[in-house]
Short mmCIF file of C-alpha atoms in Angstrom, two decimals:
data_model
loop_
_atom_site.label_atom_id
_atom_site.label_comp_id
_atom_site.label_asym_id
_atom_site.label_seq_id
_atom_site.Cartn_x
_atom_site.Cartn_y
_atom_site.Cartn_z
CA MET A 1 15.27 -77.07 64.30
CA ASP A 2 11.82 -76.76 65.79
CA LEU A 3 9.17 -74.55 64.26
CA ASN A 4 7.55 -74.14 67.66
CA SER A 5 10.62 -72.56 69.25
CA GLU A 6 11.36 -70.23 66.33
CA LEU A 7 7.99 -68.57 65.72
CA ASN A 8 4.92 -67.33 67.53
CA GLN A 9 1.66 -69.27 67.27
CA THR A 10 0.21 -67.16 64.45
CA GLU A 11 3.34 -67.60 62.33
CA GLN A 12 3.45 -71.32 63.11
CA LYS A 13 -0.06 -71.67 61.72
CA LYS A 14 0.81 -69.73 58.56
CA TRP A 15 3.93 -71.81 57.99
CA GLY A 16 1.98 -75.02 58.64
CA GLU A 17 -0.66 -74.09 56.08
CA GLU A 18 2.03 -73.28 53.52
CA MET A 19 3.93 -76.52 54.16
CA LEU A 20 0.82 -78.61 53.52
CA GLN A 21 0.70 -77.33 49.95
CA HIS A 22 4.10 -78.74 48.98
CA SER A 23 6.08 -81.99 49.07
CA PHE A 24 8.74 -80.85 51.56
CA ASP A 25 8.61 -81.67 55.26
CA GLU A 26 8.89 -79.26 58.19
CA ASP A 27 12.62 -79.85 58.60
CA ASP A 28 13.19 -78.94 54.93
CA TRP A 29 11.21 -75.73 55.36
CA MET A 30 13.02 -74.68 58.52
CA LYS A 31 16.44 -75.39 56.99
CA ALA A 32 15.45 -73.36 53.93
CA ARG A 33 14.22 -70.56 56.19
CA SER A 34 17.52 -70.50 58.08
CA SER A 35 19.44 -70.60 54.83
CA LEU A 36 17.53 -67.66 53.36
CA ILE A 37 17.91 -65.62 56.54
CA GLN A 38 21.66 -66.31 56.46
CA LEU A 39 21.89 -65.29 52.80
CA LEU A 40 20.09 -62.06 53.62
CA PHE A 41 22.35 -61.47 56.63
CA ASN A 42 25.43 -61.97 54.47
CA ASP A 43 24.11 -59.30 52.10
CA ARG A 44 23.19 -57.01 55.02
CA LYS A 45 19.51 -57.33 54.24
CA VAL A 46 16.40 -58.31 56.15
CA ALA A 47 12.90 -59.43 55.26
CA ASN A 48 9.77 -59.93 57.31
CA GLU A 49 8.46 -63.41 58.05
CA GLU A 50 5.70 -63.18 55.45
CA ALA A 51 8.23 -62.33 52.72
CA VAL A 52 10.52 -65.19 53.78
CA ARG A 53 7.63 -67.65 53.77
CA SER A 54 6.41 -66.42 50.39
CA TYR A 55 9.89 -66.63 48.86
CA ILE A 56 10.44 -70.20 50.03
CA SER A 57 6.96 -71.17 48.89
CA CYS A 58 7.75 -69.82 45.44
CA CYS A 59 10.94 -71.89 45.37
CA ALA A 60 8.98 -74.99 46.46
CA GLU A 61 6.36 -74.33 43.78
CA ALA A 62 9.06 -74.07 41.12
CA SER A 63 10.10 -77.64 41.91
CA SER A 64 6.64 -79.18 41.57
CA GLY A 65 6.67 -82.07 39.16
CA THR A 66 10.44 -82.45 39.43
CA TYR A 67 11.82 -85.89 40.10
CA PRO A 68 13.82 -86.49 42.11
CA LEU A 69 12.75 -83.68 44.38
CA PRO A 70 15.71 -81.33 44.96
CA GLN A 71 16.71 -80.06 48.38
CA LEU A 72 14.63 -77.00 49.28
CA THR A 73 17.71 -75.26 50.69
CA ASP A 74 19.46 -75.74 47.34
CA LEU A 75 16.49 -74.25 45.52
CA VAL A 76 16.41 -71.25 47.84
CA THR A 77 20.15 -70.69 47.48
CA ASP A 78 20.03 -71.02 43.69
CA PHE A 79 17.06 -68.67 43.38
CA TYR A 80 18.59 -66.12 45.73
CA ASN A 81 21.96 -66.17 43.96
CA GLN A 82 20.29 -65.81 40.58
CA TYR A 83 17.43 -63.41 41.34
CA GLY A 84 18.01 -61.92 44.79
CA MET A 85 14.99 -61.07 46.90
CA GLU A 86 13.10 -58.02 45.79
CA SER A 87 11.12 -57.66 49.01
CA ALA A 88 14.27 -57.62 51.19
CA ARG A 89 15.54 -54.29 52.43
CA GLU A 90 18.90 -53.02 53.58
CA LYS A 91 19.53 -53.71 57.22
CA THR A 92 19.74 -50.58 59.31
CA ILE A 93 22.20 -50.38 62.14
#
C-alpha cells in the first residue's frame, strides 16, 4: 500500500510527521489505517482522516517502551474492540 496513492499531499505530510514520532514504518501505518477503516465500515461508521491518524497515533504511543514491538494493526484492532472510537460517527446513506 502506498501512502502517495491513498492521500493528498497535505495529508501525506501530516501522516509523515506523525510516523516520524513512533517506531513503526510506513507500511505498518498504512495497514493499521486500512484495518481501522475496515473496522469502522463493519460497524457502519466513518471518521475523518485527522481522527483516523490521531487514533492510530494513540495506539502507537501506547506501545512505546514495549518489547518486542507489537503489530500496529493488532494494537488498533484491540483498542477498537475494547474502546471503540469516540470520534467516529454513524455512516449516512
